[in-house]
PDB file of C-alpha atoms and ligand atoms in Angstrom:
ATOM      1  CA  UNK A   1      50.710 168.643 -70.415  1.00  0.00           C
ATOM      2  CA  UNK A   2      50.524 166.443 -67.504  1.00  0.00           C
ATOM      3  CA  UNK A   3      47.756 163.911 -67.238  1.00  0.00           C
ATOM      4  CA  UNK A   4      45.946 162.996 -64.069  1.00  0.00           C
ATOM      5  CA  UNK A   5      44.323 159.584 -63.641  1.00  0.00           C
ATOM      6  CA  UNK A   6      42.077 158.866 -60.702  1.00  0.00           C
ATOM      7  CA  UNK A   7      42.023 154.821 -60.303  1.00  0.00           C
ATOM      8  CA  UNK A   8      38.445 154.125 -58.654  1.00  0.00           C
ATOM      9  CA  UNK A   9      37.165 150.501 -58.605  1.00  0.00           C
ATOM     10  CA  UNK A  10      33.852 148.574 -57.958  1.00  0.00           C
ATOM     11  CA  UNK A  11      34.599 147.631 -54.219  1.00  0.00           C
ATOM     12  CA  UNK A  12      37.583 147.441 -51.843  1.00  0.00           C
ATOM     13  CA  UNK A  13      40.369 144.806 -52.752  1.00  0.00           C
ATOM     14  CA  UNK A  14      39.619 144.311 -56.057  1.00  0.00           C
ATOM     15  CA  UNK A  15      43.320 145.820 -57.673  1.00  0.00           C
ATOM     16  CA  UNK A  16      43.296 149.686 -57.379  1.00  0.00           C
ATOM     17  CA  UNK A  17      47.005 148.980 -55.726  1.00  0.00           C
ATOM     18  CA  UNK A  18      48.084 146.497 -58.309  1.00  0.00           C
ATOM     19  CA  UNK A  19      47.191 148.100 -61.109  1.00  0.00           C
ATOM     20  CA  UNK A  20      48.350 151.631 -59.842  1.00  0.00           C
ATOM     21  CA  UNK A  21      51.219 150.555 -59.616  1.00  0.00           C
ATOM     22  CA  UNK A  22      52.191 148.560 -62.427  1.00  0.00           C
ATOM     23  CA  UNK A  23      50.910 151.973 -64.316  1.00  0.00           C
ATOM     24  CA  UNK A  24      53.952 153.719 -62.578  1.00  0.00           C
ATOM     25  CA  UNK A  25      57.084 151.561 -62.876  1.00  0.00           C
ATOM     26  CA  UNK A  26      55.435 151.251 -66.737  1.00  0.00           C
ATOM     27  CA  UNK A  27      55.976 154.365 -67.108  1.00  0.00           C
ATOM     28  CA  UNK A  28      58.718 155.339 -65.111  1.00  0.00           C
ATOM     29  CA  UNK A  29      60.650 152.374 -66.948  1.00  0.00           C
ATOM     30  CA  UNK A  30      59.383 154.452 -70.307  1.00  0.00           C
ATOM     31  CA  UNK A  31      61.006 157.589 -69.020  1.00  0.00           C
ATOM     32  CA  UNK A  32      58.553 159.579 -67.538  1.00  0.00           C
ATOM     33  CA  UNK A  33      57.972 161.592 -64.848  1.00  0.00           C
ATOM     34  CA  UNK A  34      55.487 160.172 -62.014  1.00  0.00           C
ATOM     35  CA  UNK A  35      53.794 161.110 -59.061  1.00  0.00           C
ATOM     36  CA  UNK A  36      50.815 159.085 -56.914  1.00  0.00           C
ATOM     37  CA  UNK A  37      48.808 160.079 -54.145  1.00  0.00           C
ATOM     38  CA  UNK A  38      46.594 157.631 -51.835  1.00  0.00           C
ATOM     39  CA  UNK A  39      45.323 160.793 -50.064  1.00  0.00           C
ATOM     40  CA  UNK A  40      42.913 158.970 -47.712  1.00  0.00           C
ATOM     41  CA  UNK A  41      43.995 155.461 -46.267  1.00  0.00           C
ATOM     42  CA  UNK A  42      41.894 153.416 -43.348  1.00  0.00           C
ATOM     43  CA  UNK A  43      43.558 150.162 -42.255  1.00  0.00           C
ATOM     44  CA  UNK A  44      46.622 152.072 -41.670  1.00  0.00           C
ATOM     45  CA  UNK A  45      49.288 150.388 -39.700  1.00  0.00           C
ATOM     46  CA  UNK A  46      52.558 152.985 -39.457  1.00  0.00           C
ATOM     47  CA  UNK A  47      54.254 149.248 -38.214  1.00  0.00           C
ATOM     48  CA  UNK A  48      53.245 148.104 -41.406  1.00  0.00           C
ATOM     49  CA  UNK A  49      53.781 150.873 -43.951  1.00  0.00           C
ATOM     50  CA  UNK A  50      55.925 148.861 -46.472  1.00  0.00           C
ATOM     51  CA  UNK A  51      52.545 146.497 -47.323  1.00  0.00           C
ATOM     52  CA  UNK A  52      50.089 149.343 -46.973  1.00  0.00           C
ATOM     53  CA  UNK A  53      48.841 151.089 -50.470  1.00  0.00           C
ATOM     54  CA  UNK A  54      50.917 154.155 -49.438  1.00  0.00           C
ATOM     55  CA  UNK A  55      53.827 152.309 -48.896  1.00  0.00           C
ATOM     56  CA  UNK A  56      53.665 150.145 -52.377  1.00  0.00           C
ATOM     57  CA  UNK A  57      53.201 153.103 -53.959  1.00  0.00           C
ATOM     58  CA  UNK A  58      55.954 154.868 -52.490  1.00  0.00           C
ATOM     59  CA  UNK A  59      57.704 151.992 -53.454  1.00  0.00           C
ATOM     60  CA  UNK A  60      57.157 152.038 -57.341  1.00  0.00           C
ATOM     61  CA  UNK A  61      57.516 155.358 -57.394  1.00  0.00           C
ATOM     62  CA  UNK A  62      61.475 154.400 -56.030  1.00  0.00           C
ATOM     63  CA  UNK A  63      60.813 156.496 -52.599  1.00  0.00           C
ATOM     64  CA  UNK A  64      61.430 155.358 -48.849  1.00  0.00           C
ATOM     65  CA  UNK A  65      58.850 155.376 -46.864  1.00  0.00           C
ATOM     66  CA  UNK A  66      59.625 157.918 -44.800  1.00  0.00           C
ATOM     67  CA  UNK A  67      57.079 159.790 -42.073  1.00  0.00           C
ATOM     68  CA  UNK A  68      57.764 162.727 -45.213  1.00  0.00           C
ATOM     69  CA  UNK A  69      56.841 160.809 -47.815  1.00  0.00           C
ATOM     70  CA  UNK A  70      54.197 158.943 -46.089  1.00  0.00           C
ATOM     71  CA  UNK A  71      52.567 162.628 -45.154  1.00  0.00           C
ATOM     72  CA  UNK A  72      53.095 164.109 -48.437  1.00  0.00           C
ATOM     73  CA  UNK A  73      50.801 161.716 -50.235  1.00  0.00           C
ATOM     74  CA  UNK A  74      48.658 159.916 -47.935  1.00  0.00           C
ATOM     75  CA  UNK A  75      47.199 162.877 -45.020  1.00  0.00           C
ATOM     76  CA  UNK A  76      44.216 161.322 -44.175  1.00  0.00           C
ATOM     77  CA  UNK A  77      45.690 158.109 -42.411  1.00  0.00           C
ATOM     78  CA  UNK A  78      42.954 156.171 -40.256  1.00  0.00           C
ATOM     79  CA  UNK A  79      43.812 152.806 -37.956  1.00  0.00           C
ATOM     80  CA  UNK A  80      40.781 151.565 -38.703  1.00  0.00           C
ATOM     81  CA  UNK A  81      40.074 149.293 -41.517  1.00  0.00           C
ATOM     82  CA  UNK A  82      36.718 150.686 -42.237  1.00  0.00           C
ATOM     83  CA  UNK A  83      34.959 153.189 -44.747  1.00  0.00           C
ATOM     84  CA  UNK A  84      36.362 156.632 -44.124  1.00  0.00           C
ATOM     85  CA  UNK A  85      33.266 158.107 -43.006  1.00  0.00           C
ATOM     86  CA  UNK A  86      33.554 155.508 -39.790  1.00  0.00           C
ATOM     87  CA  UNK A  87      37.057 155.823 -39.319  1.00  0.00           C
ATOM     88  CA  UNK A  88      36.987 159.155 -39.259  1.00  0.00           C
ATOM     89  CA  UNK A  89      34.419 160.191 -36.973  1.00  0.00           C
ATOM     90  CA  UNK A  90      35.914 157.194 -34.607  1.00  0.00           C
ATOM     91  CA  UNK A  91      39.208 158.576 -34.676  1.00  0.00           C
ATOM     92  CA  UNK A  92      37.698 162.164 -34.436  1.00  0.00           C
ATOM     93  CA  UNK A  93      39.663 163.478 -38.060  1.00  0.00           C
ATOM     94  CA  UNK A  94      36.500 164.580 -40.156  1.00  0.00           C
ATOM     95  CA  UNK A  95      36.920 164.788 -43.812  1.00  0.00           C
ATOM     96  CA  UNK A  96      36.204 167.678 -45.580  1.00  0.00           C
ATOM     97  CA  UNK A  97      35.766 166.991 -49.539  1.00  0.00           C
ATOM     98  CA  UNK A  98      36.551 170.423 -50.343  1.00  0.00           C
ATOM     99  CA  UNK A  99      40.308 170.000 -48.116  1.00  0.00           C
ATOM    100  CA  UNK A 100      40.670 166.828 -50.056  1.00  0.00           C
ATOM    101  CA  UNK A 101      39.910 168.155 -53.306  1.00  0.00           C
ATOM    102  CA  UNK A 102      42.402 171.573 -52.841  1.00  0.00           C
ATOM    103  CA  UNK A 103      44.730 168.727 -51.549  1.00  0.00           C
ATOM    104  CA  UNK A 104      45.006 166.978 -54.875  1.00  0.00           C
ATOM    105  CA  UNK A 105      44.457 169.957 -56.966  1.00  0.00           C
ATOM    106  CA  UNK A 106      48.191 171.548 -55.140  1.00  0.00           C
ATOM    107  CA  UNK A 107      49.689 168.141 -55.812  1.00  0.00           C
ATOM    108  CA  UNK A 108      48.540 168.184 -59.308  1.00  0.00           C
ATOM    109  CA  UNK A 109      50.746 171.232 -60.276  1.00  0.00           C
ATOM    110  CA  UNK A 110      53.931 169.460 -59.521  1.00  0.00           C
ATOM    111  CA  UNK A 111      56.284 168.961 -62.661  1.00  0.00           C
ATOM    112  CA  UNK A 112      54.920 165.404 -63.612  1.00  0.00           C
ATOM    113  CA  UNK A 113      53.951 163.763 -66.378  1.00  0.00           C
ATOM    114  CA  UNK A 114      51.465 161.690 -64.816  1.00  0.00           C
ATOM    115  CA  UNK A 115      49.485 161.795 -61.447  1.00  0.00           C
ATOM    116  CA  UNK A 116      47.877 158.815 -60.287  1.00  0.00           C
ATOM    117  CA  UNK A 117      45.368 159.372 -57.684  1.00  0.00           C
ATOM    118  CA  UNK A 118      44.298 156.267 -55.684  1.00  0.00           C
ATOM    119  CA  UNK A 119      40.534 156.542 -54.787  1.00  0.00           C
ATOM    120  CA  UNK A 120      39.813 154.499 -51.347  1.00  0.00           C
ATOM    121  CA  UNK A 121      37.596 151.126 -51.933  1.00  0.00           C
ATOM    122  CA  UNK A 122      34.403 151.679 -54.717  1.00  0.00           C
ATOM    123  CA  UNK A 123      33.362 154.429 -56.334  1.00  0.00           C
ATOM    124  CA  UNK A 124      30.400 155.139 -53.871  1.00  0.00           C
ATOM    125  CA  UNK A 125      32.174 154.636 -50.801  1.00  0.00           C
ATOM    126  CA  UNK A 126      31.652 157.431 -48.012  1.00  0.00           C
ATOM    127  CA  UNK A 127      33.973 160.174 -47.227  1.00  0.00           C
ATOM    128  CA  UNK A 128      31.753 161.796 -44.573  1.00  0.00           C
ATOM    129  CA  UNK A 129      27.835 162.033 -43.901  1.00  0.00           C
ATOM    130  CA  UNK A 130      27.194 163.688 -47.093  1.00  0.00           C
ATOM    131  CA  UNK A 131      29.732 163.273 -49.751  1.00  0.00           C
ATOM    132  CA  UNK A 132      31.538 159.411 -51.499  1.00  0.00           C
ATOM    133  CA  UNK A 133      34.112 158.988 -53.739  1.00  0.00           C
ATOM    134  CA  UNK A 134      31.758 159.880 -56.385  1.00  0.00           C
ATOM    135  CA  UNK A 135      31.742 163.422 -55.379  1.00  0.00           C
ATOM    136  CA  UNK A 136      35.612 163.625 -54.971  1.00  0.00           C
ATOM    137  CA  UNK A 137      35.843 162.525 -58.485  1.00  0.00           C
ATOM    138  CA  UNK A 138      33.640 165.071 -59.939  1.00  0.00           C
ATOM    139  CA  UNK A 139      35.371 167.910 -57.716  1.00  0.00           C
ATOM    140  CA  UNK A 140      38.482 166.909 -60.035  1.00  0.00           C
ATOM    141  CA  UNK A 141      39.280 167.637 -64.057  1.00  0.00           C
ATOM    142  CA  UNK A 142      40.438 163.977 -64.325  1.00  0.00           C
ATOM    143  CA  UNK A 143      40.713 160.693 -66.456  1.00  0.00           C
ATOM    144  CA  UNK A 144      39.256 157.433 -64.774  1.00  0.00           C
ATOM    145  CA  UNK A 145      40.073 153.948 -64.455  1.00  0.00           C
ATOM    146  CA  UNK A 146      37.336 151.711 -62.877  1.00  0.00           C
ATOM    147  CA  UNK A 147      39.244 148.430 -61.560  1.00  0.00           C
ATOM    148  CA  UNK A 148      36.991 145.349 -61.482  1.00  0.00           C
ATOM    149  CA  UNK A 149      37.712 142.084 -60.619  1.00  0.00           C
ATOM    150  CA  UNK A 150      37.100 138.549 -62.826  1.00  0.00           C
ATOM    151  CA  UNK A 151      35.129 136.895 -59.888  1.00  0.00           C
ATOM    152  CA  UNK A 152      31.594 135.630 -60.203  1.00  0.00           C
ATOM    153  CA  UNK A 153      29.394 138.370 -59.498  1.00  0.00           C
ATOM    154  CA  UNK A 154      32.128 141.089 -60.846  1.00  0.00           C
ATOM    155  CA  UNK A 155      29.599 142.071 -63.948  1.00  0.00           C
ATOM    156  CA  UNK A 156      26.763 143.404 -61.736  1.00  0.00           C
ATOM    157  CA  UNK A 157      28.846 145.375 -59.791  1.00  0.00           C
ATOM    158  CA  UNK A 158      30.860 146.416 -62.648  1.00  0.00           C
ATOM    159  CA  UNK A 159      28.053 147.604 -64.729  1.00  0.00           C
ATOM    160  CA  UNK A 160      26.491 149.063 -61.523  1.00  0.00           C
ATOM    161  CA  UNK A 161      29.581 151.196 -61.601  1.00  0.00           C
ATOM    162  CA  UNK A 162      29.900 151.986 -65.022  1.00  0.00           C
ATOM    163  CA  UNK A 163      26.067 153.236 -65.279  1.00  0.00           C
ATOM    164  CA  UNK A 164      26.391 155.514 -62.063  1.00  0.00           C
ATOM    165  CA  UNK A 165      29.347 157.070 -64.079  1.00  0.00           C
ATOM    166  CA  UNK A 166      27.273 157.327 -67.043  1.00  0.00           C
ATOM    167  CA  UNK A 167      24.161 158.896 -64.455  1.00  0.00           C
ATOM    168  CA  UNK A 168      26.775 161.327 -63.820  1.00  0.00           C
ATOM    169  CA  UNK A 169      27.980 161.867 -67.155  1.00  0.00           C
ATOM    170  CA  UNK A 170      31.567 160.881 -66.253  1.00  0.00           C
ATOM    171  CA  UNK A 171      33.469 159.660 -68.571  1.00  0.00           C
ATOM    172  CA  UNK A 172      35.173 156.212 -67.759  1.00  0.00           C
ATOM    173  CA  UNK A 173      38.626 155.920 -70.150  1.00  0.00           C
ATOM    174  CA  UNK A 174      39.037 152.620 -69.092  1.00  0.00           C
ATOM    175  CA  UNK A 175      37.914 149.469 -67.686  1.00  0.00           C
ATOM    176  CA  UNK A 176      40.684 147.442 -66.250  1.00  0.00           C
ATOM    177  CA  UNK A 177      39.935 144.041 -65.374  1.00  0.00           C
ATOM    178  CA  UNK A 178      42.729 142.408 -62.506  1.00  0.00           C
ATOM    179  CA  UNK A 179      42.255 138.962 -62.507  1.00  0.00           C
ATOM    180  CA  UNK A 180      40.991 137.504 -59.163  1.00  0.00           C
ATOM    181  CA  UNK A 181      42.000 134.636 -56.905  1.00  0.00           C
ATOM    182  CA  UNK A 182      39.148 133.238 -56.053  1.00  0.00           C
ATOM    183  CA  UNK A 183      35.656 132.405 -58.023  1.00  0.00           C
ATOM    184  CA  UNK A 184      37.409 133.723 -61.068  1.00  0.00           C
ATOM    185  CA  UNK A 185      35.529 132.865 -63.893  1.00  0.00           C
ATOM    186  CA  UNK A 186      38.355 134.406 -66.350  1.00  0.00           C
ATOM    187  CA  UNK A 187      39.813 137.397 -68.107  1.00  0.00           C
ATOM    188  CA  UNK A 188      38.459 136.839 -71.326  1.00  0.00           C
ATOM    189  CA  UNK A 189      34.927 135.626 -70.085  1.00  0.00           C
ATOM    190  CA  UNK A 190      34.683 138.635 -68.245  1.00  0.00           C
ATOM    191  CA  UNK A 191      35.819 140.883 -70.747  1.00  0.00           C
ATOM    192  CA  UNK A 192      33.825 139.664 -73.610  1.00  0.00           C
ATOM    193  CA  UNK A 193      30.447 139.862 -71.691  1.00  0.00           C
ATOM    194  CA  UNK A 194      31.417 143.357 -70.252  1.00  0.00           C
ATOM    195  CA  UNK A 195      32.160 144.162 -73.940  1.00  0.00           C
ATOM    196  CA  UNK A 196      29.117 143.498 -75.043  1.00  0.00           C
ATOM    197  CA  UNK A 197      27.370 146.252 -72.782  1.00  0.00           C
ATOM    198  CA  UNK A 198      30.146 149.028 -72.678  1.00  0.00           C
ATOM    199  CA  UNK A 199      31.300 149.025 -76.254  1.00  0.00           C
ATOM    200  CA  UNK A 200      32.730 152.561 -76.129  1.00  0.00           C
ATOM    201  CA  UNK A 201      35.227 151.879 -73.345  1.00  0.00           C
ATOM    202  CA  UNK A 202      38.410 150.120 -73.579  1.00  0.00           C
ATOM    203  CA  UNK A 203      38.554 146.947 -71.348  1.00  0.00           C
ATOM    204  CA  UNK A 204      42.463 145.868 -70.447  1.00  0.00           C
ATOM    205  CA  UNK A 205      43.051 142.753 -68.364  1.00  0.00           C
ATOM    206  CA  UNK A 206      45.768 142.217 -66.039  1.00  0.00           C
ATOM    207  CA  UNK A 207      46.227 138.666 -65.417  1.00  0.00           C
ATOM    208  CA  UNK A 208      46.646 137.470 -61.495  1.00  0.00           C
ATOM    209  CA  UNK A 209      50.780 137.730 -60.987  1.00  0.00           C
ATOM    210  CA  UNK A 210      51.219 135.388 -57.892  1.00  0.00           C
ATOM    211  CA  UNK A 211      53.074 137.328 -55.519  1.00  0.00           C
ATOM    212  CA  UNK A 212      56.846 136.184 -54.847  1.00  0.00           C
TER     213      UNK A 212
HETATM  214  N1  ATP B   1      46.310 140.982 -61.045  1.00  0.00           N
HETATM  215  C1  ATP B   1      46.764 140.677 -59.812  1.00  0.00           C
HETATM  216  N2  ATP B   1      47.768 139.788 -59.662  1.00  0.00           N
HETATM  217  C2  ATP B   1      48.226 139.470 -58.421  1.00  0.00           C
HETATM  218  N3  ATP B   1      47.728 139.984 -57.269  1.00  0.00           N
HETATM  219  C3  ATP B   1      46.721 140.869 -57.394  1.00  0.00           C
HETATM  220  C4  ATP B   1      46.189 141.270 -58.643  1.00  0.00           C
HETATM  221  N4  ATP B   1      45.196 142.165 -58.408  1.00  0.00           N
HETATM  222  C5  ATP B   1      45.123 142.308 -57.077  1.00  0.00           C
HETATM  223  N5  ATP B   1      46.042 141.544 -56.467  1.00  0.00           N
HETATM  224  C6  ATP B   1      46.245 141.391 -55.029  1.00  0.00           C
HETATM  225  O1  ATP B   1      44.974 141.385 -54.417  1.00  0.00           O
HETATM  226  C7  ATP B   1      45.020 142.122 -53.169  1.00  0.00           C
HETATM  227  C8  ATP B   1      44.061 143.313 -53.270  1.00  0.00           C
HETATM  228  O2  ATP B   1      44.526 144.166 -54.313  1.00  0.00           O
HETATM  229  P1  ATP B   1      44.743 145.720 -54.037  1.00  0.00           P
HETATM  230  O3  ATP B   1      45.385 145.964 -52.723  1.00  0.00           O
HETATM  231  O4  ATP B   1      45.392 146.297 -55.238  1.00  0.00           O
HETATM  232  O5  ATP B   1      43.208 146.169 -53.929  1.00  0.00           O
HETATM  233  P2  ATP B   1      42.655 147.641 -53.765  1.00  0.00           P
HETATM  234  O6  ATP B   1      41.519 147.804 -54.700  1.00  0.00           O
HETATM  235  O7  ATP B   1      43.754 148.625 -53.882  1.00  0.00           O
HETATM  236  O8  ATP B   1      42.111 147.593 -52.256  1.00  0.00           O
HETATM  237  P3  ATP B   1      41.762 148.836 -51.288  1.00  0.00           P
HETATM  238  O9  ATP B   1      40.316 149.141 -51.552  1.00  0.00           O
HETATM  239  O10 ATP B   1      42.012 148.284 -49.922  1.00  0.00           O
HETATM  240  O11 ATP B   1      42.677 149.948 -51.637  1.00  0.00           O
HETATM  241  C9  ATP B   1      46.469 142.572 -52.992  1.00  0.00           C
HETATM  242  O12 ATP B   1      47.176 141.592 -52.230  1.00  0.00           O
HETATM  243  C10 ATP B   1      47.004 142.572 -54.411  1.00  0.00           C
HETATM  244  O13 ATP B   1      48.408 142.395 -54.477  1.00  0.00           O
HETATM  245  C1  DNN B   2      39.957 148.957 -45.205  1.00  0.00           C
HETATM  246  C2  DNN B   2      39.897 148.747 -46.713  1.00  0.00           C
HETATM  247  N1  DNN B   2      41.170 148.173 -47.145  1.00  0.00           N
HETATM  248  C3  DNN B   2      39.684 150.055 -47.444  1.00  0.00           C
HETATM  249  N2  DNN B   2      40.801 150.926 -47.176  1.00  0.00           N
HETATM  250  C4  DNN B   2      38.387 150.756 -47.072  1.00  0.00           C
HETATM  251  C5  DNN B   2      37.211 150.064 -47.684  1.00  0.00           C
HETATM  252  C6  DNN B   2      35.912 150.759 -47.356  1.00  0.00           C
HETATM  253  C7  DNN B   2      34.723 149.990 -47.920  1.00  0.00           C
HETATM  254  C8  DNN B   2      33.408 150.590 -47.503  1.00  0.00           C
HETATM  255  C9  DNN B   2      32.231 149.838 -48.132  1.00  0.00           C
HETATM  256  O1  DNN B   2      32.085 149.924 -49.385  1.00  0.00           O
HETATM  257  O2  DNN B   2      31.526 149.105 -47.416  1.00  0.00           O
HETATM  258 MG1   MG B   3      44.488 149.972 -52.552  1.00  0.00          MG
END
């Protein structure tokens, strides 16, 4: 039985990337099967694929990143680096939440034993005039991650996330904390505090890896 995990977080560059995919070579190195999709992307440079999300993912799932591969998980590329909603009405490619949805439902049968679906920024970003990242997620039958960062001011948004989840009655299976460069006031700090207010969800921490 394959599992699909949909990696959401509580803003845009906080570790939905990074944590993705450590998840996959984790698990690839254990044997299994993986697939990932980043099915929208804004900011998208095709000059510049190998340090976009689709093309680190592509990476650590061991793929090129070929105008294939690039297509077959990311279809909703926009240039601009803004919410989707914007870039997509400025770049006149509307997105339809029920197209997105059948899209990751089809790539969800594939043989895998895991699916990672990168979300695009926070949870409540918009997708169009009507529908955020919210909605997406309850269109699917998935597990989520929330990604939060250890900066000062990470709790509020964090626990602004977590109880529009809970509004929602979606159930968060875990919290994963990526350590932040700046204003970080600390895995553990952040953990234990966020602990004390979401005691039925497990909270892993990923400290800040300085890039080579
Ligand atoms: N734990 C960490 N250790 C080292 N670098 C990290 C860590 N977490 C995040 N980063 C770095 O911080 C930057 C932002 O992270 P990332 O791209 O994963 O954010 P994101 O949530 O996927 O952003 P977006 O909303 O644009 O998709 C990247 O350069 C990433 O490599
Ligand atoms: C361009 C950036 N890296 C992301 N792809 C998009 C982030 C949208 C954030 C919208 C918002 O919450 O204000
Ligand atoms: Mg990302």
């Amino acid at each position: 039985m394959s599992r699909i995990i949909f990696v959401t977080s509580t803003g845009t560059g906080i570790g939905k990337t990074h944590v993705t995919c450590e998840a996959i070579r984790n698990r690839i190195n254990s044997g299994f099967l993986v697939n990932a999709l980043k099915p929208i992307i804004s900011g998208f440079d095709p000059a510049e694929v190998e340090n976009s999300d689709t093309g680190l993912l592509l990476q650590a799932l061991g793929r090129d990143s070929s105008e294939e591969n690039i297509a077959a998980i990311s279809p909703w590329r926009f240039s601009a680096p803004l919410s989707p909603d914007q870039a997509a009405v400025q770049e006149d490619q509307p997105l339809d939440l029920d197209a997105l949805v059948e899209f990751c439902k089809t790539s969800c049968r594939d043989d895998y034993d895991y699916h990672f679906i990168e979300g695009v920024g926070g949870l409540m970003v918009p997708l169009n005039d009507r529908h955020t990242v919210l909605d997406w997620i309850k269109a699917l039958d998935c597990d989520i991650w929330l990604v939060a960062g250890t900066y000062l001011g990470s709790l509020s948004h964090t626990l602004t996330a977590c109880d529009v989840l809970h509004h929602h009655d979606i159930k968060l299976s875990q919290l994963i904390l990526s350590e932040s460069a700046e204003n970080s006031v600390g895995l553990q700090q952040t953990a234990t505090t966020l602990g004390n207010f979401l005691q039925k969800i497990p909270i892993t921490g990923i400290r800040r890896q300085e890039e080579n």
